[in-house]
mmCIF file of C-alpha atoms and ligand atoms in Angstrom:
data_model
loop_
_atom_site.group_PDB
_atom_site.id
_atom_site.type_symbol
_atom_site.label_atom_id
_atom_site.label_comp_id
_atom_site.label_asym_id
_atom_site.label_seq_id
_atom_site.Cartn_x
_atom_site.Cartn_y
_atom_site.Cartn_z
ATOM 1 C CA UNK V 12 -5.198 -6.878 17.546
ATOM 2 C CA UNK V 13 -2.365 -8.407 15.540
ATOM 3 C CA UNK V 14 -1.527 -7.673 11.915
ATOM 4 C CA UNK V 15 0.390 -10.356 10.051
ATOM 5 C CA UNK V 16 1.952 -10.321 6.567
ATOM 6 C CA UNK V 17 1.217 -13.492 4.594
ATOM 7 C CA UNK V 18 3.710 -13.613 1.705
ATOM 8 C CA UNK V 19 2.222 -14.528 -1.683
ATOM 9 C CA UNK V 20 3.638 -14.881 -5.212
ATOM 10 C CA UNK V 21 7.104 -13.333 -5.502
ATOM 11 C CA UNK V 22 6.641 -10.078 -3.580
ATOM 12 C CA UNK V 23 3.000 -9.612 -2.453
ATOM 13 C CA UNK V 24 1.828 -9.411 1.135
ATOM 14 C CA UNK V 25 -1.709 -10.389 2.055
ATOM 15 C CA UNK V 26 -2.304 -8.588 5.363
ATOM 16 C CA UNK V 27 -4.248 -10.571 7.942
ATOM 17 C CA UNK V 28 -5.765 -8.777 10.925
ATOM 18 C CA UNK V 29 -6.645 -10.997 13.869
ATOM 19 C CA UNK V 30 -8.481 -10.408 17.127
ATOM 20 C CA UNK V 31 -9.780 -13.195 19.340
ATOM 21 C CA UNK V 32 -10.963 -16.037 17.107
ATOM 22 C CA UNK V 33 -11.657 -13.801 14.104
ATOM 23 C CA UNK V 34 -9.658 -12.513 11.162
ATOM 24 C CA UNK V 35 -9.943 -10.139 8.225
ATOM 25 C CA UNK V 36 -7.704 -10.272 5.157
ATOM 26 C CA UNK V 37 -6.767 -7.487 2.788
ATOM 27 C CA UNK V 38 -6.199 -8.243 -0.922
ATOM 28 C CA UNK V 39 -6.065 -12.047 -0.973
ATOM 29 C CA UNK V 40 -4.441 -12.576 -4.361
ATOM 30 C CA UNK V 41 -4.024 -16.230 -3.412
ATOM 31 C CA UNK V 42 -6.293 -18.238 -1.090
ATOM 32 C CA UNK V 43 -3.771 -20.905 -0.080
ATOM 33 C CA UNK V 44 -1.647 -18.929 2.425
ATOM 34 C CA UNK V 45 -4.811 -17.455 3.976
ATOM 35 C CA UNK V 46 -6.581 -20.811 4.377
ATOM 36 C CA UNK V 47 -3.431 -22.330 5.826
ATOM 37 C CA UNK V 48 -2.975 -19.542 8.375
ATOM 38 C CA UNK V 49 -6.649 -19.624 9.405
ATOM 39 C CA UNK V 50 -6.519 -23.391 9.900
ATOM 40 C CA UNK V 51 -3.220 -23.428 11.773
ATOM 41 C CA UNK V 52 -4.436 -20.728 14.146
ATOM 42 C CA UNK V 53 -8.049 -21.896 14.508
ATOM 43 C CA UNK V 54 -9.368 -18.563 13.233
ATOM 44 C CA UNK V 55 -12.604 -17.791 11.418
ATOM 45 C CA UNK V 56 -12.641 -15.330 8.558
ATOM 46 C CA UNK V 57 -15.052 -12.415 9.209
ATOM 47 C CA UNK V 58 -14.622 -10.293 6.070
ATOM 48 C CA UNK V 59 -12.362 -9.486 3.131
ATOM 49 C CA UNK V 60 -11.169 -6.014 2.124
ATOM 50 C CA UNK V 61 -10.143 -5.336 -1.486
ATOM 51 C CA UNK V 62 -8.225 -2.224 -2.593
ATOM 52 C CA UNK V 63 -8.343 -2.646 -6.398
ATOM 53 C CA UNK V 64 -9.106 -5.100 -9.163
ATOM 54 C CA UNK V 65 -5.665 -6.470 -10.113
ATOM 55 C CA UNK V 66 -5.381 -10.270 -10.100
ATOM 56 C CA UNK V 67 -2.586 -10.351 -7.515
ATOM 57 C CA UNK V 68 -5.061 -8.701 -5.086
ATOM 58 C CA UNK V 69 -8.323 -10.526 -5.871
ATOM 59 C CA UNK V 70 -7.306 -13.911 -7.355
ATOM 60 C CA UNK V 71 -7.927 -15.862 -4.146
ATOM 61 C CA UNK V 72 -11.511 -14.659 -3.680
ATOM 62 C CA UNK V 73 -13.372 -17.618 -5.276
ATOM 63 C CA UNK V 74 -11.518 -20.249 -3.245
ATOM 64 C CA UNK V 75 -11.782 -18.223 -0.017
ATOM 65 C CA UNK V 76 -15.497 -17.585 -0.473
ATOM 66 C CA UNK V 77 -16.121 -21.285 -1.162
ATOM 67 C CA UNK V 78 -14.795 -21.966 2.333
ATOM 68 C CA UNK V 79 -15.988 -18.780 4.086
ATOM 69 C CA UNK V 80 -19.012 -16.999 2.554
ATOM 70 C CA UNK V 81 -18.168 -13.663 4.194
ATOM 71 C CA UNK V 82 -18.827 -10.038 3.180
ATOM 72 C CA UNK V 83 -16.329 -8.725 0.643
ATOM 73 C CA UNK V 84 -15.719 -4.960 0.635
ATOM 74 C CA UNK V 85 -14.205 -3.272 -2.396
ATOM 75 C CA UNK V 86 -14.258 -0.225 -4.669
ATOM 76 C CA UNK V 87 -17.625 0.568 -6.244
ATOM 77 C CA UNK V 88 -15.883 1.951 -9.338
ATOM 78 C CA UNK V 89 -14.264 -1.370 -10.245
ATOM 79 C CA UNK V 90 -16.087 -4.522 -11.408
ATOM 80 C CA UNK V 91 -14.758 -7.287 -9.161
ATOM 81 C CA UNK V 92 -16.524 -10.663 -9.004
ATOM 82 C CA UNK V 93 -17.213 -11.462 -5.353
ATOM 83 C CA UNK V 94 -17.339 -7.895 -4.015
ATOM 84 C CA UNK V 95 -20.796 -7.511 -2.459
ATOM 85 C CA UNK V 96 -20.168 -4.392 -0.290
ATOM 86 C CA UNK V 97 -19.190 -1.660 -2.755
ATOM 87 C CA UNK V 98 -17.513 1.389 -1.227
ATOM 88 C CA UNK V 99 -17.023 5.037 -2.114
ATOM 89 C CA UNK V 100 -14.702 7.711 -0.755
ATOM 90 C CA UNK V 101 -15.334 8.430 2.958
ATOM 91 C CA UNK V 102 -17.601 5.421 3.449
ATOM 92 C CA UNK V 103 -17.265 3.542 6.720
ATOM 93 C CA UNK V 104 -16.756 -0.171 7.197
ATOM 94 C CA UNK V 105 -17.345 -1.794 10.527
ATOM 95 C CA UNK V 106 -16.399 -5.360 11.285
ATOM 96 C CA UNK V 107 -18.059 -6.204 14.549
ATOM 97 C CA UNK V 108 -16.325 -9.552 15.104
ATOM 98 C CA UNK V 109 -13.018 -7.707 15.472
ATOM 99 C CA UNK V 110 -14.344 -4.441 16.902
ATOM 100 C CA UNK V 111 -12.809 -2.664 13.907
ATOM 101 C CA UNK V 112 -13.979 0.383 11.969
ATOM 102 C CA UNK V 113 -12.338 1.704 8.802
ATOM 103 C CA UNK V 114 -12.765 4.853 6.817
ATOM 104 C CA UNK V 115 -12.457 4.533 3.045
ATOM 105 C CA UNK V 116 -10.069 6.882 1.235
ATOM 106 C CA UNK V 117 -10.375 7.010 -2.563
ATOM 107 C CA UNK V 118 -6.842 6.986 -4.008
ATOM 108 C CA UNK V 119 -7.132 6.905 -7.812
ATOM 109 C CA UNK V 120 -3.979 6.695 -9.934
ATOM 110 C CA UNK V 121 -2.643 3.119 -9.978
ATOM 111 C CA UNK V 122 -6.203 2.142 -10.960
ATOM 112 C CA UNK V 123 -9.140 4.529 -11.233
ATOM 113 C CA UNK V 124 -11.222 2.983 -8.463
ATOM 114 C CA UNK V 125 -8.398 2.191 -6.027
ATOM 115 C CA UNK V 126 -9.354 2.674 -2.367
ATOM 116 C CA UNK V 127 -7.411 2.560 0.893
ATOM 117 C CA UNK V 128 -8.686 1.543 4.333
ATOM 118 C CA UNK V 129 -7.806 3.687 7.335
ATOM 119 C CA UNK V 130 -8.385 3.066 10.994
ATOM 120 C CA UNK V 131 -6.535 5.249 13.528
ATOM 121 C CA UNK V 132 -2.975 3.916 13.667
ATOM 122 C CA UNK V 133 -3.229 1.744 10.550
ATOM 123 C CA UNK V 134 -3.477 2.281 6.786
ATOM 124 C CA UNK V 135 -3.971 -0.468 4.196
ATOM 125 C CA UNK V 136 -3.103 1.178 0.917
ATOM 126 C CA UNK V 137 -2.697 -1.611 -1.665
ATOM 127 C CA UNK V 138 -0.532 -0.485 -4.591
ATOM 128 C CA UNK V 139 -0.822 3.280 -4.040
ATOM 129 C CA UNK V 140 1.861 4.130 -1.478
ATOM 130 C CA UNK V 141 4.836 1.794 -1.159
ATOM 131 C CA UNK V 142 7.659 2.049 1.312
ATOM 132 C CA UNK V 143 10.040 4.481 -0.415
ATOM 133 C CA UNK V 144 7.922 4.637 -3.573
ATOM 134 C CA UNK V 145 4.474 4.511 -5.141
ATOM 135 C CA UNK V 146 2.454 2.409 -7.578
ATOM 136 C CA UNK V 147 2.740 2.634 -11.328
ATOM 137 C CA UNK V 148 0.109 4.666 -13.110
ATOM 138 C CA UNK V 149 -1.960 2.137 -15.057
ATOM 139 C CA UNK V 150 -5.328 3.881 -15.350
ATOM 140 C CA UNK V 151 -5.130 7.332 -13.829
ATOM 141 C CA UNK V 152 -3.017 10.418 -14.390
ATOM 142 C CA UNK V 153 0.100 11.583 -12.542
ATOM 143 C CA UNK V 154 -1.950 14.455 -11.093
ATOM 144 C CA UNK V 155 -4.482 11.982 -9.690
ATOM 145 C CA UNK V 156 -1.874 9.745 -8.089
ATOM 146 C CA UNK V 157 -0.028 12.761 -6.689
ATOM 147 C CA UNK V 158 -3.229 14.056 -5.079
ATOM 148 C CA UNK V 159 -3.983 10.583 -3.693
ATOM 149 C CA UNK V 160 -0.522 10.343 -2.130
ATOM 150 C CA UNK V 161 -0.852 13.828 -0.632
ATOM 151 C CA UNK V 162 -4.019 12.690 1.109
ATOM 152 C CA UNK V 163 -2.266 9.671 2.581
ATOM 153 C CA UNK V 164 0.761 11.742 3.574
ATOM 154 C CA UNK V 165 -1.539 14.048 5.573
ATOM 155 C CA UNK V 166 -2.560 11.216 7.936
ATOM 156 C CA UNK V 167 -1.009 11.244 11.425
ATOM 157 C CA UNK V 168 2.747 10.516 11.369
ATOM 158 C CA UNK V 169 2.424 7.471 13.624
ATOM 159 C CA UNK V 170 0.021 5.722 11.205
ATOM 160 C CA UNK V 171 1.463 2.322 10.256
ATOM 161 C CA UNK V 172 1.471 1.752 6.494
ATOM 162 C CA UNK V 173 0.679 -1.734 5.186
ATOM 163 C CA UNK V 174 1.613 -1.855 1.495
ATOM 164 C CA UNK V 175 0.777 -4.819 -0.724
ATOM 165 C CA UNK V 176 4.292 -5.431 -2.092
ATOM 166 C CA UNK V 177 7.858 -5.804 -0.833
ATOM 167 C CA UNK V 178 9.412 -3.218 -3.149
ATOM 168 C CA UNK V 179 11.345 -1.324 -0.495
ATOM 169 C CA UNK V 180 14.957 -1.992 -1.522
ATOM 170 C CA UNK V 181 14.596 -1.082 -5.225
ATOM 171 C CA UNK V 182 12.485 1.921 -4.204
ATOM 172 C CA UNK V 183 15.145 3.201 -1.806
ATOM 173 C CA UNK V 184 17.870 2.719 -4.414
ATOM 174 C CA UNK V 185 15.869 4.880 -6.792
ATOM 175 C CA UNK V 186 15.257 7.363 -3.954
ATOM 176 C CA UNK V 187 19.032 7.691 -3.643
ATOM 177 C CA UNK V 188 19.217 8.861 -7.275
ATOM 178 C CA UNK V 189 16.328 11.285 -6.809
ATOM 179 C CA UNK V 190 17.631 12.773 -3.546
ATOM 180 C CA UNK V 191 21.287 11.870 -3.002
ATOM 181 C CA UNK V 192 21.700 13.600 0.373
ATOM 182 C CA UNK V 193 19.134 12.205 2.776
ATOM 183 C CA UNK V 194 20.675 10.779 5.934
ATOM 184 C CA UNK V 195 17.405 9.334 7.249
ATOM 185 C CA UNK V 196 16.922 7.424 4.007
ATOM 186 C CA UNK V 197 20.490 6.096 4.034
ATOM 187 C CA UNK V 198 20.138 4.814 7.601
ATOM 188 C CA UNK V 199 16.787 3.232 6.794
ATOM 189 C CA UNK V 200 18.139 1.593 3.617
ATOM 190 C CA UNK V 201 20.909 -0.063 5.645
ATOM 191 C CA UNK V 202 18.310 -1.332 8.130
ATOM 192 C CA UNK V 203 16.123 -2.694 5.312
ATOM 193 C CA UNK V 204 19.082 -4.483 3.733
ATOM 194 C CA UNK V 205 19.669 -6.266 7.043
ATOM 195 C CA UNK V 206 15.969 -7.176 7.292
ATOM 196 C CA UNK V 207 15.843 -8.590 3.761
ATOM 197 C CA UNK V 208 19.099 -10.520 4.287
ATOM 198 C CA UNK V 209 17.386 -12.116 7.285
ATOM 199 C CA UNK V 210 14.334 -12.914 5.139
ATOM 200 C CA UNK V 211 12.118 -10.479 7.018
ATOM 201 C CA UNK V 212 9.601 -7.915 5.677
ATOM 202 C CA UNK V 213 10.541 -4.238 5.669
ATOM 203 C CA UNK V 214 6.869 -3.441 6.334
ATOM 204 C CA UNK V 215 4.854 -1.910 7.814
ATOM 205 C CA UNK V 216 6.293 1.539 7.296
ATOM 206 C CA UNK V 217 4.770 4.670 8.809
ATOM 207 C CA UNK V 218 3.427 7.902 7.387
ATOM 208 C CA UNK V 219 6.060 9.873 9.308
ATOM 209 C CA UNK V 220 8.900 7.783 7.911
ATOM 210 C CA UNK V 221 7.543 7.991 4.366
ATOM 211 C CA UNK V 222 7.443 11.781 4.609
ATOM 212 C CA UNK V 223 11.171 11.668 5.450
ATOM 213 C CA UNK V 224 12.419 9.122 2.928
ATOM 214 C CA UNK V 225 9.950 8.704 0.051
ATOM 215 C CA UNK V 226 10.821 11.018 -2.886
ATOM 216 C CA UNK V 227 7.257 10.784 -4.218
ATOM 217 C CA UNK V 228 6.045 12.485 -1.011
ATOM 218 C CA UNK V 229 8.858 15.058 -1.169
ATOM 219 C CA UNK V 230 8.219 16.716 -4.513
ATOM 220 C CA UNK V 231 8.489 20.176 -2.952
ATOM 221 C CA UNK V 232 12.097 19.553 -1.838
ATOM 222 C CA UNK V 233 14.482 21.715 -3.881
ATOM 223 C CA UNK V 234 17.002 18.848 -4.225
ATOM 224 C CA UNK V 235 14.372 16.581 -5.777
ATOM 225 C CA UNK V 236 13.089 19.314 -8.035
ATOM 226 C CA UNK V 237 16.651 19.710 -9.299
ATOM 227 C CA UNK V 238 17.287 16.039 -10.090
ATOM 228 C CA UNK V 239 13.813 15.580 -11.613
ATOM 229 C CA UNK V 240 14.284 18.697 -13.783
ATOM 230 C CA UNK V 241 17.628 17.341 -15.022
ATOM 231 C CA UNK V 242 15.952 14.065 -15.967
ATOM 232 C CA UNK V 243 13.013 15.803 -17.637
ATOM 233 C CA UNK V 244 15.375 18.064 -19.575
ATOM 234 C CA UNK V 245 13.465 21.221 -18.659
ATOM 235 C CA UNK V 246 12.659 23.193 -15.499
ATOM 236 C CA UNK V 247 9.762 21.880 -13.384
ATOM 237 C CA UNK V 248 7.652 24.514 -11.722
ATOM 238 C CA UNK V 249 5.580 22.812 -9.062
ATOM 239 C CA UNK V 250 5.178 19.628 -7.031
ATOM 240 C CA UNK V 251 2.727 17.911 -9.442
ATOM 241 C CA UNK V 252 5.178 18.448 -12.324
ATOM 242 C CA UNK V 253 8.050 17.104 -10.220
ATOM 243 C CA UNK V 254 5.920 14.105 -9.289
ATOM 244 C CA UNK V 255 5.071 13.317 -12.933
ATOM 245 C CA UNK V 256 8.749 13.552 -13.926
ATOM 246 C CA UNK V 257 9.851 11.364 -11.006
ATOM 247 C CA UNK V 258 7.263 8.685 -11.865
ATOM 248 C CA UNK V 259 8.382 8.767 -15.503
ATOM 249 C CA UNK V 260 12.052 8.539 -14.483
ATOM 250 C CA UNK V 261 11.363 5.600 -12.161
ATOM 251 C CA UNK V 262 9.637 3.730 -15.022
ATOM 252 C CA UNK V 263 12.879 3.991 -17.002
ATOM 253 C CA UNK V 264 15.332 3.509 -14.121
HETATM 254 ZN ZN1 LIG C 306 -2.022 -3.443 -8.593
HETATM 255 FE FE1 LIG C 307 -0.209 -5.463 -6.878
#
């Protein structure tokens, strides 16, 4: 199995999973890069996975479905034209053409119905967990997004994390403000700067790395509690409060 990032718009990745002559795409905001890749590699689309309803994740569905009338999986709690296999938390998805099985993890916060797709070793998490950061809260509450991220952070450390945007460098620069002394983060930031200078993605990340470098997964760290409390202007008493203050600070930063 190979997993390929197809760049779209200014900073989206449409993840394409291929095995044999078959492929699955996650969050095709634009059909053009997907159709081009399928044609150039003589692949047939087997299914589409959708994490949430935003246009940069679903916009390519009509054009893709016109060419490939395949099953489209997506969150039951969001009305998305084209989704014909609605999913709830802990549902299973199996895509026989690729010998792939996913478990659905409900991760509300960025949107209320947002779901992630997990198969051992791989997590497709849309706009919930980013490398070094997390999604903005558009529909949910900070407590919801914090709980969603805790669930993802509890997956095995080696799990590869396929986020839907290339936001790593700005995220890590914010992380530096939130937690100035973090040697692992500094080393990783230098590596990501080299990757971006070479025009390469910084993704996938991994759950283990995110636990080390991502301030939004480190809200229990005393150093982060301190900086977040300073920003909030009052003492923060627990990880959910630290998370809410960090998210608020990042919106302003
Ligand atoms: Zn989004
Ligand atoms: Fe997005």
